[in-house]
XYZ file of N, CA and C in Angstrom:
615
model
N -27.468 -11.528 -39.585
C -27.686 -12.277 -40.822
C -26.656 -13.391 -40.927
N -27.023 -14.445 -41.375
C -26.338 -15.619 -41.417
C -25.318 -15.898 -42.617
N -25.541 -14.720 -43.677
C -24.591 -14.772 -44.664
C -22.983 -13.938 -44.344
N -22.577 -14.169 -44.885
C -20.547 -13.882 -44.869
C -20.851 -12.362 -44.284
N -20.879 -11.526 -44.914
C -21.350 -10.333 -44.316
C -21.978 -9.545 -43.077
N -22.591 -10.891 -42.642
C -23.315 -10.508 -41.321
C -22.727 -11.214 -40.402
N -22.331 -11.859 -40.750
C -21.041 -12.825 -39.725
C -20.138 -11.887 -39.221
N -19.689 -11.124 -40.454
C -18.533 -10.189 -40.038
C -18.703 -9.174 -39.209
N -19.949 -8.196 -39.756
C -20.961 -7.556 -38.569
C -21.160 -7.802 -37.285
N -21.467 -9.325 -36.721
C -21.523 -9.577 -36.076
C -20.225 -9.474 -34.906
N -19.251 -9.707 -35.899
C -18.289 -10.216 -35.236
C -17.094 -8.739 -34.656
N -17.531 -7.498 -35.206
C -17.260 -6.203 -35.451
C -18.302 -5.623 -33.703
N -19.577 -5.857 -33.876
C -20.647 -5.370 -33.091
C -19.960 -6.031 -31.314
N -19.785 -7.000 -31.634
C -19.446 -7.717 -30.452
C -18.583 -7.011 -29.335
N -17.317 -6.787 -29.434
C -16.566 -5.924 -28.767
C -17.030 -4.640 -28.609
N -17.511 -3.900 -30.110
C -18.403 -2.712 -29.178
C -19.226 -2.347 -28.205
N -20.321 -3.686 -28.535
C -21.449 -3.669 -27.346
C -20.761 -3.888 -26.390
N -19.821 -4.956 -25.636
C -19.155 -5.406 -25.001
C -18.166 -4.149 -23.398
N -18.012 -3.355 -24.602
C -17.416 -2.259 -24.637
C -18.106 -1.229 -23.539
N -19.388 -1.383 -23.775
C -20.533 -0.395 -23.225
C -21.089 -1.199 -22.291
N -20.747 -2.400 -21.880
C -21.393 -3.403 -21.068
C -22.367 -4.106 -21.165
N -22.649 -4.221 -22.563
C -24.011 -4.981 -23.292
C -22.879 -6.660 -23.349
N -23.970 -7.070 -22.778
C -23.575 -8.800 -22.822
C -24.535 -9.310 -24.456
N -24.285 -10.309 -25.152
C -24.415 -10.645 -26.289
C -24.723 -11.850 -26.394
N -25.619 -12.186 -27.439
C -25.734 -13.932 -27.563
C -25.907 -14.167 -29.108
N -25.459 -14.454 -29.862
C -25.702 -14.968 -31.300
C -26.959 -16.226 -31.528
N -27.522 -15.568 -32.610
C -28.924 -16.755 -32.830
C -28.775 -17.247 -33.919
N -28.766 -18.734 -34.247
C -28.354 -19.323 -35.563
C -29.838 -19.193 -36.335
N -29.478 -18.829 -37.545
C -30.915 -18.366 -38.562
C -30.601 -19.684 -39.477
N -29.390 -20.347 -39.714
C -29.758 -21.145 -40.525
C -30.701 -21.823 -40.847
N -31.205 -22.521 -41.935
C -30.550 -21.539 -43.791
C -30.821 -20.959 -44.107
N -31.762 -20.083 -43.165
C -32.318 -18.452 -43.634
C -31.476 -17.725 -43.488
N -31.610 -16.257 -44.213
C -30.708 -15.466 -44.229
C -30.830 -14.317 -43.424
N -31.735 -14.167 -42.565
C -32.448 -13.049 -41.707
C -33.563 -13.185 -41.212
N -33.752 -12.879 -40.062
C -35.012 -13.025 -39.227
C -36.591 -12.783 -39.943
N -36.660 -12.105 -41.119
C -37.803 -11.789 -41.798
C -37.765 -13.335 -42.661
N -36.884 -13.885 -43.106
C -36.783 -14.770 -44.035
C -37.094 -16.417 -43.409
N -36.590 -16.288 -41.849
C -36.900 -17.202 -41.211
C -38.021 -17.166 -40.713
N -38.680 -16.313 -40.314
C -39.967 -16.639 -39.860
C -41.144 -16.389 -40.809
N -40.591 -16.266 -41.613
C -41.993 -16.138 -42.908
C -41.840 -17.786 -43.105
N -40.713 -18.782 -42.971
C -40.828 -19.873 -43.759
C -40.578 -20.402 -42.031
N -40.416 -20.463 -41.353
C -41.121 -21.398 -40.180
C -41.711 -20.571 -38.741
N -41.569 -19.946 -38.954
C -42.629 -19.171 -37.363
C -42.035 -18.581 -36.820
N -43.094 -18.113 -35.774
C -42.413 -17.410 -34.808
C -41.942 -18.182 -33.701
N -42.331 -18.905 -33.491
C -42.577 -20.194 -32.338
C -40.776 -21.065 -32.447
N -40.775 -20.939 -33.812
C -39.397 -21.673 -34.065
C -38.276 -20.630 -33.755
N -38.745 -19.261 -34.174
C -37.621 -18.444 -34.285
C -37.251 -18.183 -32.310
N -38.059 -18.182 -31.635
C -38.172 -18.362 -30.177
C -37.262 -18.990 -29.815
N -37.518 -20.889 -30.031
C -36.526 -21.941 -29.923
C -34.945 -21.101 -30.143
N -35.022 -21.007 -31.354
C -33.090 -20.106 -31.797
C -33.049 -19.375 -31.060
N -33.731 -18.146 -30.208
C -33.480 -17.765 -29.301
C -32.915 -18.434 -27.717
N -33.852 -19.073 -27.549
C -33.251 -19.878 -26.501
C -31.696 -20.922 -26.290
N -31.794 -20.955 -28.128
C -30.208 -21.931 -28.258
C -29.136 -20.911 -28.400
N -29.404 -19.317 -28.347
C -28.678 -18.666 -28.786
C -27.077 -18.896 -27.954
N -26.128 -18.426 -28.994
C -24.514 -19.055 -28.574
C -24.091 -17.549 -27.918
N -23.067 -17.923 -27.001
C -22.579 -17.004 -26.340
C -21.399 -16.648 -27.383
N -21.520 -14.761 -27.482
C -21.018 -14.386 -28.200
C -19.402 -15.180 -28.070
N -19.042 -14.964 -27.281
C -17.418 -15.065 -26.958
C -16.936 -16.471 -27.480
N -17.986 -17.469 -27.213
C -17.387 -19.175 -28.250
C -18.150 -18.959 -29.187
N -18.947 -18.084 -30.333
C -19.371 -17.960 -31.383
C -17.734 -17.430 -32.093
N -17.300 -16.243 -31.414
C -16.198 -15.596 -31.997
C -14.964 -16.425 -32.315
N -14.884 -17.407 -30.992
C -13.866 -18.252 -31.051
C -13.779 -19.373 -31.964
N -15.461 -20.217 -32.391
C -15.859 -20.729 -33.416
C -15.290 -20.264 -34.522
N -15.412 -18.772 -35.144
C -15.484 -18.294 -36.554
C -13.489 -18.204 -36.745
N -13.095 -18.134 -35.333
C -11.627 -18.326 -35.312
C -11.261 -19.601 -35.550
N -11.604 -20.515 -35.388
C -11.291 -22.029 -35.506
C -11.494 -21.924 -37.367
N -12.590 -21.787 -37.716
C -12.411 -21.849 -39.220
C -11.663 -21.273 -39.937
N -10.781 -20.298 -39.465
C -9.801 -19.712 -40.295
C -8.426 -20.732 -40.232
N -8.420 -21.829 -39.640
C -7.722 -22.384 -39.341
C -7.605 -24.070 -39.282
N -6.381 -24.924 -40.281
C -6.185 -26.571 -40.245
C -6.639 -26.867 -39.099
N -7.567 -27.286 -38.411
C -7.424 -27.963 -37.415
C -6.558 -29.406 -37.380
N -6.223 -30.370 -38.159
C -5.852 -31.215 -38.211
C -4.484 -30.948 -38.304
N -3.858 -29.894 -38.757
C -2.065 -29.646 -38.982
C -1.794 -28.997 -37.788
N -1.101 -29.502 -37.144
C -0.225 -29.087 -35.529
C 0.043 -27.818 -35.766
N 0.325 -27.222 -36.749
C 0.540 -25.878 -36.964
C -0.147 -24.582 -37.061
N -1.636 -25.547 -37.661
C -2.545 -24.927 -37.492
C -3.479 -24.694 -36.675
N -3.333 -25.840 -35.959
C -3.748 -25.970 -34.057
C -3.671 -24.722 -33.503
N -2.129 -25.195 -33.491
C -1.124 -23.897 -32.610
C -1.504 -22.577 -32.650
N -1.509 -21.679 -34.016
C -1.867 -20.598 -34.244
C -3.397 -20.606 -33.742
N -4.532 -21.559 -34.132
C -5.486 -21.572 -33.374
C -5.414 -20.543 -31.869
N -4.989 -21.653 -31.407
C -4.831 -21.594 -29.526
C -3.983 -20.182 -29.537
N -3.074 -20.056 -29.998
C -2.363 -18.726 -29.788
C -3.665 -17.408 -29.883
N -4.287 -17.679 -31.145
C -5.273 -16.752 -31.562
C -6.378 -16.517 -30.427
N -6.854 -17.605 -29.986
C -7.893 -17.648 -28.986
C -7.230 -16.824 -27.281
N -5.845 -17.307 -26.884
C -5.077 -16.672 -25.925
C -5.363 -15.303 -26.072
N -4.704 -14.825 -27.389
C -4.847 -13.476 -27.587
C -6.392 -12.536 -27.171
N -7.425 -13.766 -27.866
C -8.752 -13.255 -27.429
C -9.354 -12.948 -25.306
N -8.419 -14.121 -25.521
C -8.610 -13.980 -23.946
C -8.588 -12.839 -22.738
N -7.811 -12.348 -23.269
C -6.758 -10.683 -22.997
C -8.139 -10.109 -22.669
N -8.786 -9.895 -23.368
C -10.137 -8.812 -23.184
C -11.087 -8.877 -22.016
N -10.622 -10.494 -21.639
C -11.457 -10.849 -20.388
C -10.438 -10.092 -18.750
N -11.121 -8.721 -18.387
C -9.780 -8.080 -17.688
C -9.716 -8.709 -15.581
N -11.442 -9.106 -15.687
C -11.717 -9.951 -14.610
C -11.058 -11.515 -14.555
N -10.599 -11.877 -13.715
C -10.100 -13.089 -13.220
C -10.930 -14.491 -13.224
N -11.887 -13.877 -12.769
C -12.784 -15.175 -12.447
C -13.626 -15.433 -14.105
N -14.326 -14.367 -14.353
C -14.350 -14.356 -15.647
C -13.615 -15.177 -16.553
N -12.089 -14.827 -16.808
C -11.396 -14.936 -17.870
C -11.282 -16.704 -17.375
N -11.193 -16.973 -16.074
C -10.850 -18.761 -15.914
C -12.311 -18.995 -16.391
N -12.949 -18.956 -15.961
C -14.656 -19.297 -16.254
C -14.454 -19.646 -18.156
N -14.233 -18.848 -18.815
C -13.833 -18.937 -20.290
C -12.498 -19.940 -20.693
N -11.346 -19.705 -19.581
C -10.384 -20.922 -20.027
C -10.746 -22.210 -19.881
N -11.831 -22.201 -18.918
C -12.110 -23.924 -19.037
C -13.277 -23.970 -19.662
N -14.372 -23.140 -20.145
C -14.790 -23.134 -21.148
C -14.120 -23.901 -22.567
N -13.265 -23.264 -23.204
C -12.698 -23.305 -24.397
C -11.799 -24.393 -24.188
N -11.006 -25.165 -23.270
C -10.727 -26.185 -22.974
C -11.248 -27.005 -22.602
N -12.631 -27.365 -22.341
C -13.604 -28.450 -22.363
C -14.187 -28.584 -23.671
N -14.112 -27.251 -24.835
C -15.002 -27.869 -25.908
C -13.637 -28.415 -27.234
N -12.856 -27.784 -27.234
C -11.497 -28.412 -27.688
C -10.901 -29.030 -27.097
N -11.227 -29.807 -26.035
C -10.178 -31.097 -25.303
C -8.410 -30.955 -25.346
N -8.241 -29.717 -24.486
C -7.032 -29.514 -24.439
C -7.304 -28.856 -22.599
N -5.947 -29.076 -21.932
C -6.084 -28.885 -20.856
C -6.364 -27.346 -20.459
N -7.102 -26.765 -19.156
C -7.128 -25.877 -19.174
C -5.769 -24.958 -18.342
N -4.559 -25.903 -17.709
C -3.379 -25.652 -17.704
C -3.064 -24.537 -19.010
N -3.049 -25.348 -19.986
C -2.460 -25.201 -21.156
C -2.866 -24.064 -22.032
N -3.821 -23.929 -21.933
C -5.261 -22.651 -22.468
C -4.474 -21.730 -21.354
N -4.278 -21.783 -20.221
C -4.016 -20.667 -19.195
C -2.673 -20.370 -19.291
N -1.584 -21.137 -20.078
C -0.250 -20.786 -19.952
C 0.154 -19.628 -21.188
N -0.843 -20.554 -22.266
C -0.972 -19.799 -23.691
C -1.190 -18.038 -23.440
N -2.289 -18.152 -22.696
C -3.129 -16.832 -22.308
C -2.204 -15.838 -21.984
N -1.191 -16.298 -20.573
C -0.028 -15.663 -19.658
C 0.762 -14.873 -21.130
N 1.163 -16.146 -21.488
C 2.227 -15.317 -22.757
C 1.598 -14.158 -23.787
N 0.433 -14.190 -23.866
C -0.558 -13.387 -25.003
C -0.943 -12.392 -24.001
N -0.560 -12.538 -22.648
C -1.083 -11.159 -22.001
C -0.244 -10.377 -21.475
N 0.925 -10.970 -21.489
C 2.555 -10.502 -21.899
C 2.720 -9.162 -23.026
N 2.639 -9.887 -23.920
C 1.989 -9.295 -25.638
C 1.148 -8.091 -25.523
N 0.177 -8.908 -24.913
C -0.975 -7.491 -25.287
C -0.905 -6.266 -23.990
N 0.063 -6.477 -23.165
C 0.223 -5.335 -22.520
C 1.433 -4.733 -23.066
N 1.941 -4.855 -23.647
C 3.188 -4.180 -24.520
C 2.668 -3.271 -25.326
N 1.591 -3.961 -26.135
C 1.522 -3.204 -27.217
C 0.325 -2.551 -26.787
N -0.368 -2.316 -25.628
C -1.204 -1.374 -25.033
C -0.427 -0.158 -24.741
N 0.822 -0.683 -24.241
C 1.637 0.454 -23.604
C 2.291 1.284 -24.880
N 2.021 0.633 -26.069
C 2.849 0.770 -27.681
C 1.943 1.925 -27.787
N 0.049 1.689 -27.776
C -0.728 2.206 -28.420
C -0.857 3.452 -27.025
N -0.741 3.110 -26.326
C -0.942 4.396 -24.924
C 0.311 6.055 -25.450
N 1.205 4.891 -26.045
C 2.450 5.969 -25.824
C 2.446 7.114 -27.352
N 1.805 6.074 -28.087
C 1.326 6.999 -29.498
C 0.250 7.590 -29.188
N -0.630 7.489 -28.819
C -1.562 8.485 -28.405
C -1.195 9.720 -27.668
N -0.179 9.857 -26.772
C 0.741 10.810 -25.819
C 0.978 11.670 -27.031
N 1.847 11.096 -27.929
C 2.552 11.499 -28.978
C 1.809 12.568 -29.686
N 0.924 11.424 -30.132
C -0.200 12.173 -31.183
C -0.921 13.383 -30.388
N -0.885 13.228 -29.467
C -1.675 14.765 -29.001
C -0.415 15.462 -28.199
N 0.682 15.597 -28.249
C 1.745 16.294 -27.752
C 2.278 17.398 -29.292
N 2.179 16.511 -30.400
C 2.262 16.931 -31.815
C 1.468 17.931 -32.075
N 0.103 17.458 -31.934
C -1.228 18.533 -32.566
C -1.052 19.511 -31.342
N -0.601 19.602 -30.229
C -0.582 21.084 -29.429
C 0.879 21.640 -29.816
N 2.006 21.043 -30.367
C 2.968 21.945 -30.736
C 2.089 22.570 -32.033
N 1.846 21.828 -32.721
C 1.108 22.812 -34.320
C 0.406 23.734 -33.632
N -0.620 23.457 -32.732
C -1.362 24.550 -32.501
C -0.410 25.896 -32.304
N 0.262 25.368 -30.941
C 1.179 26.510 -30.667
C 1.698 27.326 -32.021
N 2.286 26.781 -33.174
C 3.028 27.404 -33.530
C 2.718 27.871 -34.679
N 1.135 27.390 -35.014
C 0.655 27.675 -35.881
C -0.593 28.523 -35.810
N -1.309 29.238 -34.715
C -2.312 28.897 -34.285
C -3.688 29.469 -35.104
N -3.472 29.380 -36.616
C -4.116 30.327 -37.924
C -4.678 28.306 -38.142
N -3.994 27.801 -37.327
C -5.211 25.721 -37.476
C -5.843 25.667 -36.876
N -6.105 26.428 -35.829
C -6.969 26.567 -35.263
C -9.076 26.488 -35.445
N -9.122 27.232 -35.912
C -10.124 26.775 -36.685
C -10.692 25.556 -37.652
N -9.745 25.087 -38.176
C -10.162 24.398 -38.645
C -9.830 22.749 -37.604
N -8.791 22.751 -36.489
C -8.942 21.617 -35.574
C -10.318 21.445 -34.861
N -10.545 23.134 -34.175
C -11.703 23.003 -33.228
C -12.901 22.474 -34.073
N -12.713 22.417 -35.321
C -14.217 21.569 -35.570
C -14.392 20.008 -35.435
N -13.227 19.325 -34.928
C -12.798 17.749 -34.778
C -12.597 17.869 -33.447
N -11.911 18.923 -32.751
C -11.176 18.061 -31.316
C -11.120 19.146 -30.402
N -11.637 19.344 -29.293
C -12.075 20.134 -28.250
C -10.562 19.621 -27.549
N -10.535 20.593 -25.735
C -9.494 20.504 -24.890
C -10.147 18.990 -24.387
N -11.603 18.744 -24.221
C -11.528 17.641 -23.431
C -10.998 16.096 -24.274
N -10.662 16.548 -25.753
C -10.462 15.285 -25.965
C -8.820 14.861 -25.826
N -8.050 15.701 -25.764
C -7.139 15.295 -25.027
C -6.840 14.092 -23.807
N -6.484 13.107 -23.503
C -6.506 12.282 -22.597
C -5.201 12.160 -21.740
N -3.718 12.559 -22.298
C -3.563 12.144 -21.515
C -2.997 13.571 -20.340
N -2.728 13.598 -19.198
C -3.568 14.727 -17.898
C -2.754 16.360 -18.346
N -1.199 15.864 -18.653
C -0.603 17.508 -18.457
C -0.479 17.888 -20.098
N -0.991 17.213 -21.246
C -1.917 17.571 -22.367
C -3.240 18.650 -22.739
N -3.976 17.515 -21.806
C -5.343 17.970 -21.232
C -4.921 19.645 -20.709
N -4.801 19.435 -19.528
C -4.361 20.776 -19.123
C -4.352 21.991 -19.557
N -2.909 21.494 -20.796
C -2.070 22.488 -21.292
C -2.927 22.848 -22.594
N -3.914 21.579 -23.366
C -4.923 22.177 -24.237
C -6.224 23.348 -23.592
N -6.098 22.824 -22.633
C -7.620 23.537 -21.993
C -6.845 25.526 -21.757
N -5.482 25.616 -21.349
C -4.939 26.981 -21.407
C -4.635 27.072 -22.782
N -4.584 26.563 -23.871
C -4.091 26.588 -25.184
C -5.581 27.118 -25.646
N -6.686 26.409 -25.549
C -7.540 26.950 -26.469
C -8.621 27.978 -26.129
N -8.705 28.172 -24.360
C -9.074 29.549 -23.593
C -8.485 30.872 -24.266
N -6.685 30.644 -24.066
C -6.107 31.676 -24.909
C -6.423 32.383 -26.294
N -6.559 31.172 -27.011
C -7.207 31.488 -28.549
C -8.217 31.983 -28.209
N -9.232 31.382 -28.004
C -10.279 31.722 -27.203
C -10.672 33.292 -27.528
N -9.465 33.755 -26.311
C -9.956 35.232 -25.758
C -9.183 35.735 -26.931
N -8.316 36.061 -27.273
C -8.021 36.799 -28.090
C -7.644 36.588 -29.693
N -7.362 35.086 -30.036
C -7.285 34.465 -31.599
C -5.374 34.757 -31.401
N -4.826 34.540 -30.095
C -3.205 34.412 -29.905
C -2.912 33.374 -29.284
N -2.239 32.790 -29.063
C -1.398 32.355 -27.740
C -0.201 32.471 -27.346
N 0.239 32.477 -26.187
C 1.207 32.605 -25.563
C 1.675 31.044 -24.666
N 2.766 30.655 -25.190
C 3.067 29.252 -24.943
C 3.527 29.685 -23.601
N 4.741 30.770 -23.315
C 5.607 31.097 -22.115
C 4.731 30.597 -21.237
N 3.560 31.693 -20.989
C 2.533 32.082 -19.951
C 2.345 30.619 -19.270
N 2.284 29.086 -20.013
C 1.541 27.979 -19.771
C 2.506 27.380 -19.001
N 3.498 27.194 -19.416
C 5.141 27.041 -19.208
C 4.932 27.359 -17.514
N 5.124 28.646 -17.584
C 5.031 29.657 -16.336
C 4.187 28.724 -15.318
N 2.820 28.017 -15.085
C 1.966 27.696 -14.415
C 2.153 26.153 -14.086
N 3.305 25.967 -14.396
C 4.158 24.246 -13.910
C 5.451 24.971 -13.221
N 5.309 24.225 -12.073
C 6.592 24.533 -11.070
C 7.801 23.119 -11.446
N 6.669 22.038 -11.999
C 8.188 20.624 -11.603
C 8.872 21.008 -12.809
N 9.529 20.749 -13.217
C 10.596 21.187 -13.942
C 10.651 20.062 -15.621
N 9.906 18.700 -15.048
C 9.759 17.516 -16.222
C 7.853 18.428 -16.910
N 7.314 18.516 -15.957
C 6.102 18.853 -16.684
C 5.966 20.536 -17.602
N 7.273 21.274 -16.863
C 7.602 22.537 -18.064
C 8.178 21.638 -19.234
N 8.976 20.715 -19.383
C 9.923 20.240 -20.392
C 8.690 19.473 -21.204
């Protein structure tokens, strides 16, 4: 839908599909507000055409980024281009991600040097804070198996959210999959026993 709302939708849907390997194209409905609304007032024949002009998701996204932003104040440039770098990150293929830097530097007339240096520094960034969000996740499921352990009357009420396989990261995994067998068989656990079945000495700790 072409109103504020469906923009945002849109713009939400994108990375998910993306995600799953669905490639994407945005279709301009303007000044209709939805595909029922547009083709009741010009066809089907027209609504076809918008198909064929449809925008590639990735400079639609980068579009709706430009409007949040002065283009005319150097400052607001800047954050622009920074913003778009950042977007770049997601592109994890090479050829890909240049294919898009000179993209976005041919339709904003800025070099694609410059688009590619921006990018370097924003992919600097966004592997930090991958490694930020990797290491809280460790956390977060190193936490919920001490509670289990020491609580294990939560039990019941975790296993209705989170099985051993959702654990991710490996000597977690593991140690949930002997954590909730144990419960399992008898509604106890025994932390020692798990302990016991690691020889290196960092993966008992």
């Amino acid at each position: 839908d072409s109103d504020g709302a469906g923009i945002k939708a849109a713009l939400r849907a994108i990375p998910i599909l993306k995600e799953v390997g669905i490639t994407t194209k945005i279709i301009n409905m303007k000044p209709y507000k939805d595909p029922d609304e547009f083709i009741k007032a010009l066809g089907a024949e027209a609504y076809q055409e918008r198909i064929d002009q449809a925008e590639n998701s990735f400079l639609f996204e980068v579009r709706m980024e430009e409007q949040q932003h002065d283009m005319h104040d150097p400052e607001g440039k800047t954050a622009f281009y920074n913003a778009v770098a950042k977007m770049l990150c997601g592109f994890t293929e090479k050829l890909e991600r240049d294919n898009y830097i000179e993209a976005v530097a041919a339709k904003y007339m800025i070099s694609p040097q410059s688009v590619a240096d921006a990018q370097d520094g924003a992919r600097t960034e966004y592997k930090k804070s991958a490694k930020k969000r990797e290491d809280g996740m460790v956390q977060s499921q190193k936490l919920l198996l001490t509670w289990l352990t020491n609580s294990p009357a939560l039990f019941p009420k975790v296993q209705r959210y989170v099985g051993a396989d959702d654990f991710t990261d490996p000597i977690c995994h593991s140690v949930a999959k002997m954590l909730f067998e144990q419960y399992e068989k008898d509604g106890t656990v025994n932390p020692a026993r798990i302990i016991s079945t690691y020889e290196d000495e960092e993966q008992q700790r």
